[in-house]
Tab-separated table of C-alpha atoms in Angstrom:
chain	number	residue	atom	x	y	z
A	11	UNK	CA	145.434	102.690	107.698
A	12	UNK	CA	147.438	104.940	105.537
A	13	UNK	CA	149.338	101.946	103.522
A	14	UNK	CA	147.667	99.896	100.921
A	15	UNK	CA	145.585	97.027	102.245
A	16	UNK	CA	144.421	93.740	101.385
A	17	UNK	CA	140.692	93.410	101.493
A	18	UNK	CA	138.237	90.473	100.863
A	19	UNK	CA	134.571	91.458	100.635
A	20	UNK	CA	131.974	88.697	100.803
A	21	UNK	CA	128.785	89.379	99.346
A	22	UNK	CA	128.260	91.584	95.951
A	23	UNK	CA	125.652	93.854	97.253
A	24	UNK	CA	125.278	97.496	97.086
A	25	UNK	CA	127.460	97.810	100.370
A	26	UNK	CA	130.415	96.095	99.404
A	27	UNK	CA	130.476	97.254	95.858
A	28	UNK	CA	130.439	100.790	96.695
A	29	UNK	CA	132.678	100.468	99.658
A	30	UNK	CA	135.180	98.968	97.048
A	31	UNK	CA	134.718	101.959	94.908
A	32	UNK	CA	135.291	104.442	97.552
A	33	UNK	CA	138.470	102.753	98.875
A	34	UNK	CA	140.008	102.594	95.375
A	35	UNK	CA	139.014	106.336	94.746
A	36	UNK	CA	141.143	107.068	98.161
A	37	UNK	CA	144.036	104.960	97.170
A	38	UNK	CA	144.222	102.791	93.745
A	39	UNK	CA	146.820	100.354	95.302
A	40	UNK	CA	144.382	98.710	97.918
A	41	UNK	CA	144.263	95.126	96.775
A	42	UNK	CA	140.205	94.504	96.610
A	43	UNK	CA	138.303	91.423	95.601
A	44	UNK	CA	134.500	90.726	95.827
A	45	UNK	CA	133.295	87.130	96.373
A	46	UNK	CA	129.602	86.924	95.199
A	47	UNK	CA	128.028	83.309	95.247
A	48	UNK	CA	125.522	84.116	92.544
A	49	UNK	CA	126.044	84.608	88.763
A	50	UNK	CA	126.826	88.066	87.178
A	51	UNK	CA	123.559	89.745	86.401
A	52	UNK	CA	121.510	87.413	88.712
A	53	UNK	CA	119.440	89.229	91.834
A	54	UNK	CA	116.324	89.152	93.804
A	55	UNK	CA	113.866	91.716	94.138
A	56	UNK	CA	112.613	94.381	91.707
A	57	UNK	CA	113.417	97.943	92.127
A	58	UNK	CA	114.768	99.743	95.105
A	59	UNK	CA	113.919	103.468	96.248
A	60	UNK	CA	116.028	106.197	97.490
A	61	UNK	CA	115.527	109.974	98.279
A	62	UNK	CA	117.175	113.238	97.337
A	63	UNK	CA	119.466	113.272	100.696
A	64	UNK	CA	121.109	109.924	99.315
A	65	UNK	CA	121.411	111.563	95.680
A	66	UNK	CA	123.337	114.312	96.742
A	67	UNK	CA	125.592	112.269	98.963
A	68	UNK	CA	126.201	109.978	95.986
A	69	UNK	CA	127.193	112.695	93.833
A	70	UNK	CA	129.882	114.079	96.609
A	71	UNK	CA	131.251	110.637	96.866
A	72	UNK	CA	131.741	109.368	93.470
A	73	UNK	CA	130.335	111.490	90.676
A	74	UNK	CA	130.807	108.853	87.638
A	75	UNK	CA	128.490	106.088	89.524
A	76	UNK	CA	126.137	108.792	90.727
A	77	UNK	CA	125.465	110.130	86.977
A	78	UNK	CA	125.058	106.471	85.829
A	79	UNK	CA	122.504	105.779	88.913
A	80	UNK	CA	120.739	108.881	88.102
A	81	UNK	CA	120.263	108.032	84.208
A	82	UNK	CA	118.835	104.820	85.074
A	83	UNK	CA	116.449	106.148	87.462
A	84	UNK	CA	112.750	107.540	87.400
A	85	UNK	CA	111.530	109.930	89.529
A	86	UNK	CA	108.409	110.755	91.816
A	87	UNK	CA	107.062	113.696	93.824
A	88	UNK	CA	103.956	112.970	95.151
A	89	UNK	CA	102.094	109.971	97.078
A	90	UNK	CA	98.688	108.229	96.446
A	91	UNK	CA	96.608	106.499	99.316
A	92	UNK	CA	93.776	104.355	97.777
A	93	UNK	CA	91.082	103.263	100.267
A	94	UNK	CA	88.709	100.697	98.073
A	95	UNK	CA	85.133	102.387	97.936
A	96	UNK	CA	86.000	105.232	100.204
A	97	UNK	CA	88.724	107.629	99.029
A	98	UNK	CA	91.723	108.293	96.632
A	99	UNK	CA	94.082	110.936	97.945
A	100	UNK	CA	97.186	112.392	96.257
A	101	UNK	CA	99.587	114.058	98.490
A	102	UNK	CA	102.712	116.092	97.548
A	103	UNK	CA	105.906	115.032	98.790
A	104	UNK	CA	108.524	117.232	100.721
A	105	UNK	CA	111.272	115.641	98.747
A	106	UNK	CA	111.495	113.697	95.422
A	107	UNK	CA	111.728	109.805	95.473
A	108	UNK	CA	113.499	107.862	93.040
A	109	UNK	CA	113.370	104.083	92.017
A	110	UNK	CA	115.856	102.162	90.149
A	111	UNK	CA	116.117	98.332	89.301
A	112	UNK	CA	118.051	96.419	91.777
A	113	UNK	CA	119.948	94.638	88.928
A	114	UNK	CA	120.413	97.882	87.167
A	115	UNK	CA	121.875	99.357	90.391
A	116	UNK	CA	124.391	96.478	91.055
A	117	UNK	CA	125.435	96.514	87.369
A	118	UNK	CA	126.387	100.128	87.645
A	119	UNK	CA	128.510	99.502	90.711
A	120	UNK	CA	130.105	96.506	89.666
A	121	UNK	CA	131.270	97.924	86.504
A	122	UNK	CA	132.414	101.243	88.161
A	123	UNK	CA	134.361	99.014	90.737
A	124	UNK	CA	136.005	96.941	88.160
A	125	UNK	CA	136.951	99.968	86.069
A	126	UNK	CA	138.809	101.044	89.324
A	127	UNK	CA	140.703	97.798	89.571
A	128	UNK	CA	138.333	95.801	91.811
A	129	UNK	CA	138.375	91.921	90.946
A	130	UNK	CA	135.035	90.432	91.363
A	131	UNK	CA	134.730	86.831	91.550
A	132	UNK	CA	131.171	85.473	90.364
A	133	UNK	CA	129.898	82.095	91.744
A	134	UNK	CA	132.231	81.937	94.541
A	135	UNK	CA	130.693	80.958	97.817
A	136	UNK	CA	132.793	81.911	100.756
A	137	UNK	CA	131.939	79.989	104.265
A	138	UNK	CA	135.067	80.760	106.429
A	139	UNK	CA	137.293	83.921	106.809
A	140	UNK	CA	140.114	81.548	107.065
A	141	UNK	CA	140.029	81.443	103.212
A	142	UNK	CA	141.648	84.828	103.426
A	143	UNK	CA	144.285	84.132	105.673
A	144	UNK	CA	146.510	86.922	104.292
A	145	UNK	CA	143.736	89.704	104.170
A	146	UNK	CA	143.915	92.832	106.388
A	147	UNK	CA	140.263	93.017	106.109
A	148	UNK	CA	137.160	90.784	105.730
A	149	UNK	CA	133.904	92.903	104.787
A	150	UNK	CA	131.004	90.608	105.449
A	151	UNK	CA	128.075	92.003	103.263
A	152	UNK	CA	126.561	88.520	102.846
A	153	UNK	CA	123.072	89.357	103.625
A	154	UNK	CA	120.671	88.633	106.762
A	155	UNK	CA	121.530	85.261	106.611
A	156	UNK	CA	125.165	86.135	106.596
A	157	UNK	CA	127.281	82.966	106.773
A	158	UNK	CA	130.436	84.764	108.363
A	159	UNK	CA	128.257	86.282	110.770
A	160	UNK	CA	126.818	83.110	112.111
A	161	UNK	CA	130.172	81.495	112.422
A	162	UNK	CA	130.824	83.976	115.295
A	163	UNK	CA	127.256	84.498	116.237
A	164	UNK	CA	128.417	84.566	119.887
A	165	UNK	CA	130.455	87.481	119.634
A	166	UNK	CA	128.458	89.659	117.188
A	167	UNK	CA	125.052	88.778	119.400
A	168	UNK	CA	122.567	88.991	116.134
A	169	UNK	CA	119.045	89.466	117.610
A	170	UNK	CA	115.938	89.029	115.031
A	171	UNK	CA	112.526	90.364	116.023
A	172	UNK	CA	109.885	88.743	113.386
A	173	UNK	CA	106.823	90.862	112.268
A	174	UNK	CA	103.682	89.770	112.823
A	175	UNK	CA	102.308	90.505	109.027
A	176	UNK	CA	103.107	88.294	106.165
A	177	UNK	CA	104.242	90.046	102.573
A	178	UNK	CA	105.308	88.884	99.212
A	179	UNK	CA	107.546	91.107	96.925
A	180	UNK	CA	106.304	91.407	93.619
A	181	UNK	CA	106.544	93.097	90.101
A	182	UNK	CA	104.349	94.434	87.643
A	183	UNK	CA	104.173	95.974	84.127
A	184	UNK	CA	101.860	98.925	85.518
A	185	UNK	CA	104.146	102.064	85.841
A	186	UNK	CA	102.586	103.994	88.575
A	187	UNK	CA	103.289	107.864	88.313
A	188	UNK	CA	103.200	108.220	92.217
A	189	UNK	CA	104.072	106.157	95.228
A	190	UNK	CA	100.990	104.179	95.932
A	191	UNK	CA	99.385	102.953	98.972
A	192	UNK	CA	96.435	100.956	98.153
A	193	UNK	CA	94.005	99.077	100.670
A	194	UNK	CA	91.365	96.651	100.019
A	195	UNK	CA	89.006	95.131	102.569
A	196	UNK	CA	87.917	91.715	102.351
A	197	UNK	CA	85.568	89.191	104.342
A	198	UNK	CA	88.891	88.148	105.891
A	199	UNK	CA	90.376	91.428	106.745
A	200	UNK	CA	92.378	94.031	105.118
A	201	UNK	CA	95.275	93.567	102.496
A	202	UNK	CA	97.202	96.307	101.144
A	203	UNK	CA	100.039	97.441	98.674
A	204	UNK	CA	103.009	99.542	98.154
A	205	UNK	CA	103.734	100.371	94.886
A	206	UNK	CA	106.438	102.365	93.101
A	207	UNK	CA	107.932	102.662	89.655
A	208	UNK	CA	111.646	101.489	89.204
A	209	UNK	CA	111.951	101.748	85.144
A	210	UNK	CA	109.816	103.093	82.377
A	211	UNK	CA	108.374	99.574	81.975
A	212	UNK	CA	108.118	98.158	85.587
A	213	UNK	CA	107.017	98.768	89.038
A	214	UNK	CA	107.419	97.086	92.455
A	215	UNK	CA	104.588	95.903	94.317
A	216	UNK	CA	105.092	94.837	97.915
A	217	UNK	CA	101.797	93.140	99.294
A	218	UNK	CA	100.831	92.874	103.041
A	219	UNK	CA	98.347	91.462	105.252
A	220	UNK	CA	97.920	89.541	108.432
A	221	UNK	CA	98.477	85.859	108.686
A	222	UNK	CA	94.481	85.410	109.212
A	223	UNK	CA	93.705	87.264	105.944
A	224	UNK	CA	96.347	85.247	104.066
A	225	UNK	CA	94.821	82.190	105.051
A	226	UNK	CA	91.295	83.423	104.697
A	227	UNK	CA	92.020	84.463	101.011
A	228	UNK	CA	93.454	81.063	100.290
A	229	UNK	CA	96.849	82.730	99.482
A	230	UNK	CA	98.649	79.934	101.482
A	231	UNK	CA	97.361	77.284	99.274
A	232	UNK	CA	98.475	75.974	95.811
A	233	UNK	CA	101.039	77.703	93.454
A	234	UNK	CA	102.361	80.997	93.132
A	235	UNK	CA	100.158	81.419	89.801
A	236	UNK	CA	97.148	81.003	91.975
A	237	UNK	CA	98.032	83.604	94.551
A	238	UNK	CA	98.684	86.092	91.655
A	239	UNK	CA	95.322	85.796	89.917
A	240	UNK	CA	93.755	86.402	93.414
A	241	UNK	CA	95.745	89.385	94.118
A	242	UNK	CA	95.430	90.733	90.473
A	243	UNK	CA	91.787	90.623	91.013
A	244	UNK	CA	91.903	92.078	94.562
A	245	UNK	CA	93.993	95.003	93.186
A	246	UNK	CA	92.446	95.372	89.660
A	247	UNK	CA	91.700	99.163	90.361
A	248	UNK	CA	95.258	100.337	90.813
A	249	UNK	CA	96.831	97.657	88.236
A	250	UNK	CA	94.626	98.816	85.277
A	251	UNK	CA	94.482	95.264	83.916
A	252	UNK	CA	98.301	94.744	84.142
A	253	UNK	CA	99.503	91.695	85.459
A	254	UNK	CA	101.810	90.749	88.798
A	255	UNK	CA	105.216	89.202	88.378
A	256	UNK	CA	106.295	86.806	90.925
A	257	UNK	CA	109.381	84.746	91.720
A	258	UNK	CA	108.239	81.506	92.533
A	259	UNK	CA	110.115	79.151	95.163
A	260	UNK	CA	111.467	75.824	93.936
A	261	UNK	CA	108.166	73.977	94.960
A	262	UNK	CA	106.181	76.590	92.617
A	263	UNK	CA	104.664	78.269	95.598
A	264	UNK	CA	104.501	82.110	96.222
A	265	UNK	CA	107.606	83.585	98.167
A	266	UNK	CA	105.639	85.091	101.168
A	267	UNK	CA	107.584	86.233	104.366
A	268	UNK	CA	107.547	87.701	107.615
A	269	UNK	CA	109.831	90.239	107.961
A	270	UNK	CA	112.715	90.155	110.038
A	271	UNK	CA	114.303	93.146	111.821
A	272	UNK	CA	118.084	92.242	112.383
A	273	UNK	CA	120.546	93.856	115.196
A	274	UNK	CA	123.701	92.824	116.159
A	275	UNK	CA	125.466	93.564	119.673
A	276	UNK	CA	128.921	94.480	117.785
A	277	UNK	CA	129.749	95.028	113.981
A	278	UNK	CA	133.314	93.573	114.232
A	279	UNK	CA	135.481	91.016	115.297
A	280	UNK	CA	139.150	90.530	114.893
A	281	UNK	CA	139.398	91.624	111.005
A	282	UNK	CA	136.106	90.801	110.167
A	283	UNK	CA	133.514	93.636	109.800
A	284	UNK	CA	129.699	93.728	108.903
A	285	UNK	CA	127.819	96.097	106.488
A	286	UNK	CA	124.178	96.342	104.874
A	287	UNK	CA	121.883	93.685	105.916
A	288	UNK	CA	124.504	91.456	107.513
A	289	UNK	CA	124.918	94.194	110.241
A	290	UNK	CA	121.215	95.526	110.567
A	291	UNK	CA	117.666	95.497	108.632
A	292	UNK	CA	115.098	97.931	108.761
A	293	UNK	CA	111.108	97.521	107.582
A	294	UNK	CA	110.592	97.869	104.046
A	295	UNK	CA	107.766	100.490	104.556
A	296	UNK	CA	109.994	103.293	105.200
A	297	UNK	CA	112.293	102.409	102.044
A	298	UNK	CA	115.520	102.918	103.900
A	299	UNK	CA	117.342	99.641	103.065
A	300	UNK	CA	119.470	100.614	100.346
A	301	UNK	CA	120.426	103.973	101.636
A	302	UNK	CA	121.690	102.425	104.739
A	303	UNK	CA	124.065	99.823	103.117
A	304	UNK	CA	125.544	102.650	100.899
A	305	UNK	CA	126.031	104.859	104.243
A	306	UNK	CA	127.802	101.830	105.924
A	307	UNK	CA	129.912	101.614	102.768
A	308	UNK	CA	130.808	105.346	103.091
A	309	UNK	CA	131.322	105.576	106.799
A	310	UNK	CA	133.624	102.502	106.685
A	311	UNK	CA	135.681	103.668	104.093
A	312	UNK	CA	136.069	107.213	105.664
A	313	UNK	CA	137.136	105.448	108.887
A	314	UNK	CA	139.809	103.352	107.465
A	315	UNK	CA	141.228	106.357	105.708
A	316	UNK	CA	141.270	108.403	108.688
A	317	UNK	CA	142.389	105.869	111.500
A	318	UNK	CA	145.944	104.382	111.044
A	319	UNK	CA	145.103	101.417	113.249
A	320	UNK	CA	142.465	98.952	111.987
A	321	UNK	CA	140.756	98.400	115.378
A	322	UNK	CA	140.300	101.928	116.069
A	323	UNK	CA	138.960	102.494	112.537
A	324	UNK	CA	136.417	99.596	113.038
A	325	UNK	CA	135.206	101.072	116.455
A	326	UNK	CA	135.087	104.425	114.763
A	327	UNK	CA	132.937	102.911	111.753
A	328	UNK	CA	130.653	101.084	114.126
A	329	UNK	CA	129.985	104.026	116.509
A	330	UNK	CA	129.266	106.216	113.425
A	331	UNK	CA	127.061	104.068	111.698
A	332	UNK	CA	125.160	102.879	114.565
A	333	UNK	CA	124.411	106.573	115.565
A	334	UNK	CA	123.010	107.295	111.959
A	335	UNK	CA	121.003	104.094	112.237
A	336	UNK	CA	119.020	105.047	115.389
A	337	UNK	CA	116.485	107.566	113.639
A	338	UNK	CA	115.802	105.361	110.937
A	339	UNK	CA	115.268	102.159	112.975
A	340	UNK	CA	113.109	103.795	115.362
A	341	UNK	CA	110.756	105.199	111.979
A	342	UNK	CA	110.934	101.738	110.736
A	343	UNK	CA	109.869	99.910	114.184
A	344	UNK	CA	106.740	102.319	114.438
A	345	UNK	CA	106.009	102.447	110.725
A	346	UNK	CA	105.776	98.277	110.938
A	347	UNK	CA	103.698	98.377	114.037
A	348	UNK	CA	101.366	101.103	112.426
A	349	UNK	CA	100.588	98.396	109.787
A	350	UNK	CA	100.369	95.559	112.211
A	351	UNK	CA	97.585	97.866	113.924
A	352	UNK	CA	95.838	98.909	110.937
A	353	UNK	CA	92.058	98.506	112.193
A	354	UNK	CA	92.972	101.110	114.745
A	355	UNK	CA	93.580	103.686	111.853
A	356	UNK	CA	91.545	102.284	108.886
A	357	UNK	CA	88.014	102.891	109.887
A	358	UNK	CA	88.208	106.555	110.413
A	359	UNK	CA	87.457	109.355	107.766
A	360	UNK	CA	89.815	109.137	104.593
A	361	UNK	CA	91.235	112.502	105.372
A	362	UNK	CA	92.365	111.190	109.177
A	363	UNK	CA	93.703	107.865	107.756
A	364	UNK	CA	96.018	109.894	105.176
A	365	UNK	CA	97.204	111.819	107.989
A	366	UNK	CA	97.783	109.109	110.309
A	367	UNK	CA	99.515	107.185	107.467
A	368	UNK	CA	101.882	110.087	106.611
A	369	UNK	CA	102.992	110.418	110.417
A	370	UNK	CA	103.040	106.547	111.113
A	371	UNK	CA	106.705	107.117	112.222
A	372	UNK	CA	105.591	109.167	115.157
A	373	UNK	CA	106.278	107.978	118.660
A	374	UNK	CA	103.433	109.683	120.048
A	375	UNK	CA	100.905	108.499	117.536
A	376	UNK	CA	100.442	104.836	119.171
A	377	UNK	CA	100.126	106.389	122.724
A	378	UNK	CA	97.243	108.492	121.936
A	379	UNK	CA	93.641	107.731	120.334
A	380	UNK	CA	93.968	108.305	116.573
A	381	UNK	CA	91.182	111.064	116.636
A	382	UNK	CA	93.166	113.101	119.112
A	383	UNK	CA	96.488	112.797	117.162
A	384	UNK	CA	94.899	113.893	114.114
A	385	UNK	CA	93.523	116.908	115.862
A	386	UNK	CA	97.036	117.756	117.380
A	387	UNK	CA	98.429	117.406	113.976
A	388	UNK	CA	96.333	119.829	112.540
A	389	UNK	CA	96.500	122.362	115.257
A	390	UNK	CA	100.455	122.013	115.222
A	391	UNK	CA	100.503	122.659	111.368
A	392	UNK	CA	102.780	119.640	110.650
A	393	UNK	CA	102.923	117.938	107.024
A	394	UNK	CA	102.931	114.376	107.182
A	395	UNK	CA	105.994	113.036	105.493
A	396	UNK	CA	105.664	109.801	103.795
A	397	UNK	CA	109.279	108.481	104.641
A	398	UNK	CA	110.392	111.498	106.966
A	399	UNK	CA	112.191	109.519	109.655
A	400	UNK	CA	114.424	111.506	111.684
A	401	UNK	CA	112.244	114.682	111.212
């Protein structure tokens, strides 16, 4: 698509913001508008993670936004597994991990996009691509519950796989020095936390357990404040007296969810193309969601630049992005199952648990007894990677 094009991006998340930046860098005459239903500066979530590989890709694609992201990020190079009353083990990571506030990340990308001439219309909800009758391309980056995708669900073929466990996304003023996994045994079963810093003042805490443990602890009852009080007591050792911070639903209850893994049979239909969470989701335990959304943006912009025909470009985008997605999807699937089958692993010796946790994305691990896998891991001399999908 060598000539200037008119593009409507629905949703102001990382994928659409970054896509608009890359398109404008290739050709400033592209006419690009982003439509976001929420007000400027309003976003869900706390912090997001990324790794050295993405960091390097960002610098190559757009050094200006990469520098701003780098300056607003915090770094760690180790992870800690804390098994209450049994062991706390620190493991050096093979590559650096980074955290950044989701609000700050979106702010950086929005500012960069607007500086390049992208228009952003805040508080503008789009429900029909016909609103852009003259657009050459409509990019649906409106999240896992994409309205545009559902309008053509028969064509896109979305499928959801709902996870067994239940989780809540929280913040805290405790700033973790490393990426933390904390496991607590209760009379109703195990509950655990993934914690990582995303600024010099805050960290993200994702807390997960089985529905049985959730109900047994009374987390299904009362208001969010009651749930936070229970969780602060359970995770007092790692919080060091710091509070947990939630975002209550309209009725004041805590925002507990089952994770939904989304796949789509195809990612484009006519002039509508899916990116980011509208196209796919991967379990949060591998920390890849933001990286994959930005990768979609990069691949789509490249395909549109290289191919003269729109349909050919969208086919090339879908083919390459799906190929890049296979490894993290597999890793996420096995990682989620590891936590769904936690009792299989958690009662082993602390060192075995740590090793099995580090290799939880392994295809082999679920097929053999944990003790045998541990011995195999030691003999093979492999070092378990925390988020090393594809290795």
